[in-house]
mmCIF file of C-alpha atoms in Angstrom:
data_model
loop_
_atom_site.group_PDB
_atom_site.id
_atom_site.type_symbol
_atom_site.label_atom_id
_atom_site.label_comp_id
_atom_site.label_asym_id
_atom_site.label_seq_id
_atom_site.Cartn_x
_atom_site.Cartn_y
_atom_site.Cartn_z
ATOM 1 C CA MET A 1379 56.518 112.631 170.642
ATOM 2 C CA LEU A 1380 54.475 113.804 167.675
ATOM 3 C CA HIS A 1381 56.551 115.967 165.292
ATOM 4 C CA MET A 1382 55.322 119.021 163.400
ATOM 5 C CA GLN A 1383 56.500 117.668 160.046
ATOM 6 C CA ASP A 1384 54.293 114.576 160.515
ATOM 7 C CA VAL A 1385 51.074 116.522 161.203
ATOM 8 C CA ASP A 1386 48.561 117.564 158.536
ATOM 9 C CA LEU A 1387 48.266 121.325 159.034
ATOM 10 C CA LYS A 1388 46.333 122.227 155.874
ATOM 11 C CA ASN A 1389 43.717 124.873 156.758
ATOM 12 C CA LYS A 1390 44.329 124.140 160.450
ATOM 13 C CA ARG A 1391 44.619 126.913 163.030
ATOM 14 C CA VAL A 1392 48.154 126.453 164.335
ATOM 15 C CA PHE A 1393 49.464 128.095 167.523
ATOM 16 C CA ILE A 1394 53.277 128.093 167.335
ATOM 17 C CA ARG A 1395 55.054 128.971 170.585
ATOM 18 C CA LEU A 1396 58.432 130.368 169.576
ATOM 19 C CA ASP A 1397 61.203 132.015 171.527
ATOM 20 C CA LEU A 1398 61.469 135.548 170.133
ATOM 21 C CA ASN A 1399 62.827 136.979 173.373
ATOM 22 C CA VAL A 1400 65.602 139.057 171.818
ATOM 23 C CA PRO A 1401 67.594 141.940 173.330
ATOM 24 C CA LEU A 1402 66.346 145.410 172.442
ATOM 25 C CA HIS A 1403 68.027 148.809 172.791
ATOM 26 C CA GLU A 1404 65.838 151.868 172.250
ATOM 27 C CA GLY A 1405 63.340 149.738 170.344
ATOM 28 C CA LYS A 1406 65.945 148.174 168.051
ATOM 29 C CA ILE A 1407 66.910 144.486 168.033
ATOM 30 C CA THR A 1408 70.577 144.046 168.945
ATOM 31 C CA SER A 1409 70.736 140.282 168.326
ATOM 32 C CA SER A 1410 68.349 138.516 165.923
ATOM 33 C CA GLU A 1411 69.746 134.992 166.395
ATOM 34 C CA ARG A 1412 66.658 133.591 168.111
ATOM 35 C CA ILE A 1413 64.300 134.991 165.467
ATOM 36 C CA ASP A 1414 66.466 133.738 162.613
ATOM 37 C CA ARG A 1415 66.574 130.244 164.123
ATOM 38 C CA ALA A 1416 62.744 130.198 164.307
ATOM 39 C CA ILE A 1417 62.099 131.178 160.675
ATOM 40 C CA PRO A 1418 62.440 127.616 159.227
ATOM 41 C CA THR A 1419 59.570 126.547 161.514
ATOM 42 C CA ILE A 1420 57.381 129.383 160.208
ATOM 43 C CA ASN A 1421 58.287 128.475 156.629
ATOM 44 C CA LEU A 1422 57.330 124.851 157.272
ATOM 45 C CA ALA A 1423 53.916 125.946 158.555
ATOM 46 C CA LEU A 1424 53.483 128.128 155.441
ATOM 47 C CA LYS A 1425 54.441 125.197 153.202
ATOM 48 C CA LYS A 1426 51.784 123.093 154.920
ATOM 49 C CA ASN A 1427 49.128 125.801 154.232
ATOM 50 C CA ALA A 1428 48.383 126.388 157.901
ATOM 51 C CA LYS A 1429 46.562 129.315 159.486
ATOM 52 C CA ILE A 1430 49.457 130.540 161.589
ATOM 53 C CA ILE A 1431 49.499 132.131 165.029
ATOM 54 C CA ILE A 1432 52.916 133.033 166.463
ATOM 55 C CA ALA A 1433 53.272 133.553 170.209
ATOM 56 C CA SER A 1434 56.254 134.482 172.371
ATOM 57 C CA HIS A 1435 57.217 136.408 175.465
ATOM 58 C CA LEU A 1436 59.764 139.210 175.611
ATOM 59 C CA GLY A 1437 61.566 140.196 178.784
ATOM 60 C CA ARG A 1438 59.993 140.268 182.218
ATOM 61 C CA PRO A 1439 57.197 142.841 182.173
ATOM 62 C CA LYS A 1440 54.851 143.249 185.115
ATOM 63 C CA GLU A 1441 52.231 140.659 184.342
ATOM 64 C CA GLY A 1442 48.856 142.001 183.265
ATOM 65 C CA GLN A 1443 50.307 145.330 182.133
ATOM 66 C CA CYS A 1444 51.107 146.295 178.530
ATOM 67 C CA THR A 1445 54.445 148.098 178.514
ATOM 68 C CA LYS A 1446 55.879 149.560 175.314
ATOM 69 C CA ASN A 1447 59.452 148.581 176.249
ATOM 70 C CA PHE A 1448 58.408 144.916 176.255
ATOM 71 C CA SER A 1449 56.249 144.949 173.146
ATOM 72 C CA LEU A 1450 56.887 142.330 170.452
ATOM 73 C CA PHE A 1451 56.118 144.908 167.750
ATOM 74 C CA PRO A 1452 59.831 145.391 166.797
ATOM 75 C CA VAL A 1453 60.054 141.599 166.385
ATOM 76 C CA PHE A 1454 56.942 141.670 164.194
ATOM 77 C CA LYS A 1455 58.533 144.360 161.983
ATOM 78 C CA TYR A 1456 61.715 142.279 161.692
ATOM 79 C CA LEU A 1457 59.697 139.219 160.668
ATOM 80 C CA GLN A 1458 57.858 141.276 158.070
ATOM 81 C CA LYS A 1459 61.184 142.112 156.422
ATOM 82 C CA LYS A 1460 62.486 138.547 156.604
ATOM 83 C CA LEU A 1461 59.221 137.080 155.268
ATOM 84 C CA SER A 1462 58.477 139.708 152.640
ATOM 85 C CA GLY A 1463 55.475 138.942 150.490
ATOM 86 C CA ILE A 1464 53.647 137.114 153.287
ATOM 87 C CA ASN A 1465 50.466 138.643 154.687
ATOM 88 C CA MET A 1466 51.176 139.399 158.357
ATOM 89 C CA ILE A 1467 49.193 141.084 161.122
ATOM 90 C CA PHE A 1468 50.030 142.042 164.711
ATOM 91 C CA LEU A 1469 47.375 141.638 167.423
ATOM 92 C CA GLN A 1470 47.281 143.123 170.902
ATOM 93 C CA ASN A 1471 43.837 141.808 171.862
ATOM 94 C CA TYR A 1472 43.360 138.191 170.897
ATOM 95 C CA LEU A 1473 42.127 136.117 173.835
ATOM 96 C CA GLN A 1474 38.462 136.290 172.806
ATOM 97 C CA GLY A 1475 39.168 134.887 169.331
ATOM 98 C CA ILE A 1476 40.971 135.566 166.047
ATOM 99 C CA SER A 1477 39.842 135.535 162.422
ATOM 100 C CA LEU A 1478 42.477 133.526 160.545
ATOM 101 C CA LYS A 1479 43.288 132.804 156.899
ATOM 102 C CA SER A 1480 45.545 130.218 155.262
ATOM 103 C CA ASN A 1481 49.067 131.439 154.474
ATOM 104 C CA GLN A 1482 48.568 134.410 156.759
ATOM 105 C CA ILE A 1483 50.680 134.952 159.873
ATOM 106 C CA THR A 1484 49.204 136.497 162.997
ATOM 107 C CA VAL A 1485 51.812 137.600 165.542
ATOM 108 C CA LEU A 1486 50.462 137.981 169.070
ATOM 109 C CA GLU A 1487 51.583 140.658 171.490
ATOM 110 C CA ASN A 1488 53.823 139.536 174.380
ATOM 111 C CA VAL A 1489 52.082 136.639 176.154
ATOM 112 C CA ARG A 1490 53.438 137.889 179.487
ATOM 113 C CA PHE A 1491 51.113 140.867 179.192
ATOM 114 C CA ASN A 1492 48.339 138.333 179.959
ATOM 115 C CA GLN A 1493 47.461 137.886 183.621
ATOM 116 C CA GLY A 1494 48.267 134.354 184.747
ATOM 117 C CA GLU A 1495 50.784 133.462 182.007
ATOM 118 C CA THR A 1496 53.731 132.695 184.275
ATOM 119 C CA GLN A 1497 51.511 130.963 186.857
ATOM 120 C CA ASN A 1498 50.232 128.512 184.204
ATOM 121 C CA ASN A 1499 46.687 129.786 184.816
ATOM 122 C CA GLU A 1500 44.138 127.197 183.683
ATOM 123 C CA GLU A 1501 41.627 129.705 182.318
ATOM 124 C CA LEU A 1502 44.309 131.460 180.246
ATOM 125 C CA SER A 1503 45.601 128.107 178.954
ATOM 126 C CA GLN A 1504 42.052 127.286 177.831
ATOM 127 C CA LYS A 1505 41.776 130.624 176.004
ATOM 128 C CA TYR A 1506 45.002 129.929 174.095
ATOM 129 C CA ALA A 1507 43.725 126.453 173.187
ATOM 130 C CA ASN A 1508 40.445 127.920 171.912
ATOM 131 C CA LEU A 1509 42.413 129.900 169.305
ATOM 132 C CA CYS A 1510 43.799 126.826 167.547
ATOM 133 C CA ASP A 1511 43.449 123.238 166.369
ATOM 134 C CA VAL A 1512 47.127 122.349 166.795
ATOM 135 C CA PHE A 1513 49.713 123.556 169.313
ATOM 136 C CA ILE A 1514 53.367 123.445 168.240
ATOM 137 C CA MET A 1515 55.973 123.891 170.953
ATOM 138 C CA ASP A 1516 59.187 125.142 169.378
ATOM 139 C CA ALA A 1517 60.585 127.477 172.052
ATOM 140 C CA PHE A 1518 63.548 125.654 173.556
ATOM 141 C CA ALA A 1519 64.599 128.644 175.673
ATOM 142 C CA THR A 1520 61.308 128.518 177.612
ATOM 143 C CA ALA A 1521 60.823 124.743 177.529
ATOM 144 C CA HIS A 1522 61.830 124.517 181.199
ATOM 145 C CA ARG A 1523 59.022 126.863 182.272
ATOM 146 C CA ILE A 1524 55.588 125.586 183.266
ATOM 147 C CA GLU A 1525 53.530 128.488 181.892
ATOM 148 C CA SER A 1526 50.230 128.790 180.056
ATOM 149 C CA SER A 1527 51.639 129.294 176.548
ATOM 150 C CA THR A 1528 54.454 126.736 176.911
ATOM 151 C CA TYR A 1529 52.778 123.977 178.914
ATOM 152 C CA GLY A 1530 49.201 124.542 180.129
ATOM 153 C CA ILE A 1531 47.743 124.905 176.626
ATOM 154 C CA CYS A 1532 48.516 121.193 176.005
ATOM 155 C CA ASP A 1533 45.817 120.198 178.505
ATOM 156 C CA PHE A 1534 43.056 121.761 176.381
ATOM 157 C CA VAL A 1535 44.127 121.774 172.731
ATOM 158 C CA LYS A 1536 43.044 118.998 170.334
ATOM 159 C CA LYS A 1537 46.583 118.125 169.228
ATOM 160 C CA SER A 1538 50.086 119.064 170.443
ATOM 161 C CA CYS A 1539 53.455 118.399 168.835
ATOM 162 C CA ILE A 1540 57.125 119.340 168.946
ATOM 163 C CA GLY A 1541 58.653 121.790 166.455
ATOM 164 C CA PRO A 1542 61.873 121.256 164.470
ATOM 165 C CA LEU A 1543 64.031 123.739 166.423
ATOM 166 C CA LEU A 1544 63.152 122.273 169.819
ATOM 167 C CA TYR A 1545 63.708 118.754 168.469
ATOM 168 C CA SER A 1546 67.065 119.751 166.976
ATOM 169 C CA GLU A 1547 68.191 121.364 170.243
ATOM 170 C CA ILE A 1548 67.408 118.412 172.483
ATOM 171 C CA THR A 1549 68.787 115.740 170.145
ATOM 172 C CA THR A 1550 71.983 117.702 169.513
ATOM 173 C CA LEU A 1551 72.588 118.428 173.199
ATOM 174 C CA LYS A 1552 71.897 114.834 174.196
ATOM 175 C CA ARG A 1553 74.338 113.574 171.590
ATOM 176 C CA ILE A 1554 76.977 116.084 172.709
ATOM 177 C CA PHE A 1555 76.736 115.210 176.395
ATOM 178 C CA ASP A 1556 76.741 111.499 175.778
ATOM 179 C CA LYS A 1557 80.152 111.950 174.155
ATOM 180 C CA SER A 1558 81.770 114.855 176.028
ATOM 181 C CA LYS A 1559 85.482 114.636 176.700
ATOM 182 C CA HIS A 1560 87.225 115.621 179.921
ATOM 183 C CA PRO A 1561 88.386 117.945 181.297
ATOM 184 C CA ILE A 1562 85.040 119.724 181.099
ATOM 185 C CA THR A 1563 85.175 123.419 182.015
ATOM 186 C CA THR A 1564 81.950 125.282 182.738
ATOM 187 C CA VAL A 1565 81.884 129.084 182.441
ATOM 188 C CA ILE A 1566 78.905 130.568 184.285
ATOM 189 C CA GLY A 1567 78.044 134.253 184.538
ATOM 190 C CA GLY A 1568 75.168 136.696 184.310
ATOM 191 C CA ALA A 1569 72.829 138.381 186.726
ATOM 192 C CA LYS A 1570 70.143 135.686 187.174
ATOM 193 C CA VAL A 1571 71.650 134.418 190.378
ATOM 194 C CA SER A 1572 68.815 132.445 191.988
ATOM 195 C CA THR A 1573 67.705 130.666 188.800
ATOM 196 C CA LYS A 1574 71.200 129.349 188.080
ATOM 197 C CA PHE A 1575 72.107 128.406 191.646
ATOM 198 C CA LYS A 1576 69.546 125.595 191.521
ATOM 199 C CA LEU A 1577 71.535 124.006 188.707
ATOM 200 C CA LEU A 1578 75.113 124.613 189.809
ATOM 201 C CA SER A 1579 75.238 121.557 192.055
ATOM 202 C CA SER A 1580 74.160 119.347 189.155
ATOM 203 C CA LEU A 1581 76.672 120.932 186.801
ATOM 204 C CA LEU A 1582 79.397 120.356 189.368
ATOM 205 C CA LYS A 1583 78.736 116.610 189.083
ATOM 206 C CA ILE A 1584 79.766 116.558 185.425
ATOM 207 C CA THR A 1585 82.276 119.419 185.232
ATOM 208 C CA ASP A 1586 85.922 119.411 186.279
ATOM 209 C CA ASN A 1587 86.283 123.187 186.646
ATOM 210 C CA MET A 1588 83.713 125.931 187.034
ATOM 211 C CA LEU A 1589 84.698 129.538 186.259
ATOM 212 C CA VAL A 1590 82.252 131.994 187.777
ATOM 213 C CA GLY A 1591 81.509 135.654 187.000
ATOM 214 C CA GLY A 1592 78.745 138.236 187.309
ATOM 215 C CA GLY A 1593 76.161 138.226 190.086
ATOM 216 C CA ILE A 1594 76.750 134.548 190.847
ATOM 217 C CA ALA A 1595 80.434 135.208 191.554
ATOM 218 C CA ASN A 1596 79.468 138.104 193.837
ATOM 219 C CA THR A 1597 77.331 135.769 195.951
ATOM 220 C CA PHE A 1598 80.280 133.401 196.417
ATOM 221 C CA ILE A 1599 82.648 136.314 197.141
ATOM 222 C CA SER A 1600 80.190 137.742 199.697
ATOM 223 C CA THR A 1601 80.736 134.652 201.863
ATOM 224 C CA PHE A 1602 84.364 135.767 202.345
ATOM 225 C CA TYR A 1603 84.367 139.566 201.889
ATOM 226 C CA SER A 1604 82.081 142.556 201.656
ATOM 227 C CA VAL A 1605 80.910 143.207 198.078
ATOM 228 C CA GLY A 1606 79.601 146.727 198.718
ATOM 229 C CA LYS A 1607 76.662 147.660 196.458
ATOM 230 C CA SER A 1608 77.259 144.697 194.120
ATOM 231 C CA LEU A 1609 74.474 142.427 192.931
ATOM 232 C CA TYR A 1610 74.405 139.305 195.112
ATOM 233 C CA GLU A 1611 71.874 137.119 196.916
ATOM 234 C CA LYS A 1612 72.179 136.828 200.666
ATOM 235 C CA ASP A 1613 69.702 133.932 200.786
ATOM 236 C CA PHE A 1614 72.107 131.764 198.780
ATOM 237 C CA GLN A 1615 75.261 132.373 200.810
ATOM 238 C CA GLU A 1616 75.021 129.121 202.758
ATOM 239 C CA LYS A 1617 74.433 127.118 199.597
ATOM 240 C CA ALA A 1618 77.365 128.920 197.968
ATOM 241 C CA LYS A 1619 79.623 127.860 200.841
ATOM 242 C CA GLN A 1620 78.611 124.218 200.385
ATOM 243 C CA LEU A 1621 79.172 124.319 196.621
ATOM 244 C CA TYR A 1622 82.562 125.945 197.071
ATOM 245 C CA LYS A 1623 83.674 122.956 199.152
ATOM 246 C CA THR A 1624 83.753 120.857 195.962
ATOM 247 C CA LYS A 1625 87.029 122.681 195.153
ATOM 248 C CA LYS A 1626 85.965 122.862 191.502
ATOM 249 C CA ILE A 1627 84.857 126.503 191.585
ATOM 250 C CA PHE A 1628 87.207 129.281 190.485
ATOM 251 C CA LEU A 1629 86.289 132.746 191.787
ATOM 252 C CA PRO A 1630 87.495 136.209 190.716
ATOM 253 C CA ILE A 1631 90.459 137.492 192.720
ATOM 254 C CA ASP A 1632 90.268 141.009 191.279
ATOM 255 C CA SER A 1633 87.576 143.103 189.666
ATOM 256 C CA LEU A 1634 86.576 146.350 188.017
ATOM 257 C CA VAL A 1635 84.294 148.430 190.208
ATOM 258 C CA SER A 1636 82.393 151.707 190.057
ATOM 259 C CA THR A 1637 80.506 153.954 192.433
ATOM 260 C CA SER A 1638 77.611 154.251 189.960
ATOM 261 C CA TYR A 1639 75.776 151.988 187.518
ATOM 262 C CA SER A 1640 75.831 153.768 184.179
ATOM 263 C CA ILE A 1641 77.120 153.374 180.623
ATOM 264 C CA THR A 1642 79.485 156.286 181.378
ATOM 265 C CA SER A 1643 80.719 154.895 184.729
ATOM 266 C CA LYS A 1644 84.486 154.889 185.187
ATOM 267 C CA ALA A 1645 86.221 151.619 186.021
ATOM 268 C CA GLN A 1646 88.582 151.200 188.944
ATOM 269 C CA LYS A 1647 90.746 148.099 189.526
ATOM 270 C CA LYS A 1648 90.208 146.471 192.891
ATOM 271 C CA SER A 1649 91.030 143.267 194.733
ATOM 272 C CA VAL A 1650 87.786 141.466 195.664
ATOM 273 C CA SER A 1651 88.958 141.610 199.293
ATOM 274 C CA ASN A 1652 88.977 145.406 199.244
ATOM 275 C CA ILE A 1653 85.549 146.518 197.956
ATOM 276 C CA MET A 1654 84.209 149.632 199.667
ATOM 277 C CA PRO A 1655 80.539 149.927 200.790
ATOM 278 C CA TYR A 1656 79.847 152.520 198.050
ATOM 279 C CA GLU A 1657 81.399 150.440 195.226
ATOM 280 C CA GLU A 1658 79.911 147.703 193.048
ATOM 281 C CA ILE A 1659 81.635 144.984 191.049
ATOM 282 C CA LEU A 1660 80.839 145.283 187.322
ATOM 283 C CA ASP A 1661 83.500 143.070 185.705
ATOM 284 C CA ILE A 1662 86.285 140.609 186.471
ATOM 285 C CA GLY A 1663 89.845 141.953 186.664
ATOM 286 C CA GLU A 1664 93.019 141.235 184.671
ATOM 287 C CA LYS A 1665 94.471 138.613 187.057
ATOM 288 C CA THR A 1666 91.194 136.729 187.044
ATOM 289 C CA ILE A 1667 91.033 136.881 183.238
ATOM 290 C CA GLN A 1668 94.491 135.304 182.987
ATOM 291 C CA ASN A 1669 93.625 132.570 185.535
ATOM 292 C CA TYR A 1670 90.410 131.711 183.707
ATOM 293 C CA ILE A 1671 92.087 131.652 180.279
ATOM 294 C CA LYS A 1672 94.686 129.126 181.507
ATOM 295 C CA THR A 1673 91.919 126.755 182.590
ATOM 296 C CA ILE A 1674 89.957 127.248 179.347
ATOM 297 C CA GLN A 1675 93.063 126.416 177.295
ATOM 298 C CA GLN A 1676 93.376 123.035 179.041
ATOM 299 C CA ALA A 1677 89.725 122.042 178.494
ATOM 300 C CA LYS A 1678 88.450 119.403 176.043
ATOM 301 C CA THR A 1679 84.799 120.458 176.471
ATOM 302 C CA ILE A 1680 83.524 123.926 177.417
ATOM 303 C CA ILE A 1681 79.990 124.728 178.576
ATOM 304 C CA TRP A 1682 79.372 128.497 178.525
ATOM 305 C CA ASN A 1683 76.356 130.372 179.859
ATOM 306 C CA GLY A 1684 76.438 134.070 180.710
ATOM 307 C CA PRO A 1685 78.768 137.093 180.639
ATOM 308 C CA MET A 1686 81.465 137.880 183.208
ATOM 309 C CA GLY A 1687 80.199 141.399 183.874
ATOM 310 C CA VAL A 1688 78.117 144.277 182.549
ATOM 311 C CA PHE A 1689 79.348 143.856 178.984
ATOM 312 C CA GLU A 1690 76.762 146.365 177.732
ATOM 313 C CA PHE A 1691 78.932 149.115 179.286
ATOM 314 C CA PRO A 1692 82.176 149.594 177.268
ATOM 315 C CA ASN A 1693 84.283 150.208 180.391
ATOM 316 C CA PHE A 1694 83.202 146.846 181.848
ATOM 317 C CA ARG A 1695 83.330 144.712 178.725
ATOM 318 C CA LYS A 1696 86.908 143.445 178.764
ATOM 319 C CA GLY A 1697 86.395 140.440 181.045
ATOM 320 C CA THR A 1698 83.522 139.065 178.990
ATOM 321 C CA GLN A 1699 85.331 139.806 175.712
ATOM 322 C CA LYS A 1700 88.593 138.107 176.723
ATOM 323 C CA ILE A 1701 86.871 135.005 178.112
ATOM 324 C CA ALA A 1702 84.572 134.768 175.062
ATOM 325 C CA GLN A 1703 87.521 135.052 172.680
ATOM 326 C CA SER A 1704 89.440 132.458 174.674
ATOM 327 C CA ILE A 1705 86.521 130.014 174.377
ATOM 328 C CA ALA A 1706 86.259 130.741 170.641
ATOM 329 C CA ASN A 1707 90.004 130.174 170.114
ATOM 330 C CA SER A 1708 90.096 126.993 172.174
ATOM 331 C CA ASN A 1709 90.563 123.579 170.569
ATOM 332 C CA ALA A 1710 87.861 122.241 172.887
ATOM 333 C CA PHE A 1711 84.308 121.437 171.803
ATOM 334 C CA SER A 1712 82.430 124.554 172.956
ATOM 335 C CA ILE A 1713 78.727 124.731 173.762
ATOM 336 C CA ALA A 1714 77.188 128.155 174.429
ATOM 337 C CA GLY A 1715 73.622 128.933 175.449
ATOM 338 C CA GLY A 1716 71.379 131.768 176.601
ATOM 339 C CA GLY A 1717 70.187 135.152 175.363
ATOM 340 C CA ASP A 1718 72.998 137.220 176.889
ATOM 341 C CA THR A 1719 75.563 134.686 175.722
ATOM 342 C CA ILE A 1720 74.246 134.894 172.166
ATOM 343 C CA ALA A 1721 74.384 138.709 172.398
ATOM 344 C CA VAL A 1722 78.058 138.472 173.440
ATOM 345 C CA ILE A 1723 78.814 136.100 170.561
ATOM 346 C CA ASP A 1724 77.186 138.549 168.134
ATOM 347 C CA LEU A 1725 78.919 141.580 169.650
ATOM 348 C CA PHE A 1726 82.392 140.080 169.222
ATOM 349 C CA ASN A 1727 81.585 138.300 165.945
ATOM 350 C CA LEU A 1728 82.384 134.811 167.278
ATOM 351 C CA LYS A 1729 79.448 132.862 165.831
ATOM 352 C CA ASN A 1730 81.547 130.720 163.514
ATOM 353 C CA LYS A 1731 84.074 129.884 166.231
ATOM 354 C CA ILE A 1732 81.688 128.290 168.747
ATOM 355 C CA SER A 1733 81.042 124.588 168.130
ATOM 356 C CA TYR A 1734 77.349 124.674 169.105
ATOM 357 C CA ILE A 1735 75.127 127.620 170.025
ATOM 358 C CA SER A 1736 71.893 126.841 171.854
ATOM 359 C CA THR A 1737 69.023 129.339 171.899
ATOM 360 C CA GLY A 1738 68.265 128.429 175.507
ATOM 361 C CA GLY A 1739 69.730 129.645 178.775
ATOM 362 C CA GLY A 1740 67.902 128.177 181.761
ATOM 363 C CA ALA A 1741 66.491 125.401 179.562
ATOM 364 C CA PHE A 1742 69.977 124.684 178.259
ATOM 365 C CA LEU A 1743 71.310 124.228 181.803
ATOM 366 C CA GLU A 1744 68.268 122.287 183.017
ATOM 367 C CA PHE A 1745 68.441 119.896 180.083
ATOM 368 C CA ILE A 1746 72.121 119.275 180.865
ATOM 369 C CA GLU A 1747 71.035 118.428 184.410
ATOM 370 C CA ASN A 1748 67.966 116.250 183.784
ATOM 371 C CA LYS A 1749 68.267 115.182 180.099
ATOM 372 C CA THR A 1750 64.594 116.176 179.788
ATOM 373 C CA LEU A 1751 62.257 119.165 180.310
ATOM 374 C CA PRO A 1752 58.673 119.438 181.637
ATOM 375 C CA ILE A 1753 57.048 120.034 178.238
ATOM 376 C CA LEU A 1754 58.885 117.060 176.714
ATOM 377 C CA GLU A 1755 57.417 114.758 179.347
ATOM 378 C CA LYS A 1756 53.951 116.176 178.696
ATOM 379 C CA LEU A 1757 54.240 115.779 174.932
ATOM 380 C CA LYS A 1758 55.317 112.150 175.367
ATOM 381 C CA ASN A 1759 52.031 111.467 177.120
ATOM 382 C CA GLN A 1760 49.753 113.269 174.617
#
């Protein structure tokens, strides 16, 4: 693949696809890790005297609609502070063309506000390509997605290359997994049930133990017991049953539940076999925490993606906190990835205790599975 550092970017219009999809609360960034990791790439483009366009998505807005809650403007303001002294502008309307200058940074509004972005629309991909001379893919966290700003643009732009962060991620992860020591324990949580289920069977081929929390755990539990109002996916129950037969999956045996979903909701301890129709599981319970910690302590390699519950709510934070701290205190080589996982690491100040932190979530898991990603294959053939 062609690398950014090997390309002459002087006075070139450069479209850099970054991952600036950071968590926001009331318009304020709660974890800047992904932005901070992207800044060296921006500095390299500045050093090469490029005319810089920065593009990213944020969240999952309804495509084609501009929604303030999903605006990249707070990210733009953060970048302005981090890159003080650099001329920067923020553009909401850019698909018909942009006037660019060397050593100026133009930050585009959320690409998912553009109709056709997630469907890899050909016309939209062409419009992105028309804005630039060189496309630089440096968004590892979205490298598994075939979308217009991450993949389709390559079909129309004059030159495409890989950025330093994406290159660093894939080479580091490949090196890690070529040398991982057993037992390997995988900790999987979070609410994105369907996206992760596709990868669990592949992870089960390399892992010795899989500790499950969040919405994914609820789907497994729902094959045995009622989970009330809890987040789970009925369409994946049969697949969950088949995966459970591997005997590698550890499920919660107790939980913290509530009758409402709110930051002020009260927690009640419950066995997973005794969830009422009006209750929903929001965290793993104390017995489950202790079971999971015992397995983590025996691991030589830990792969971690996702929280154990709704850690954003103080009353349902303990499970995620205890498991995160156990991973951090382990003697195992620990690999963590994903936006929510990074937010947990920041919240509990564990950054220096995790062996390797990846900016990707789904891409992180898919790369573990396939040792490649769609955009990497495309860039090889440019």
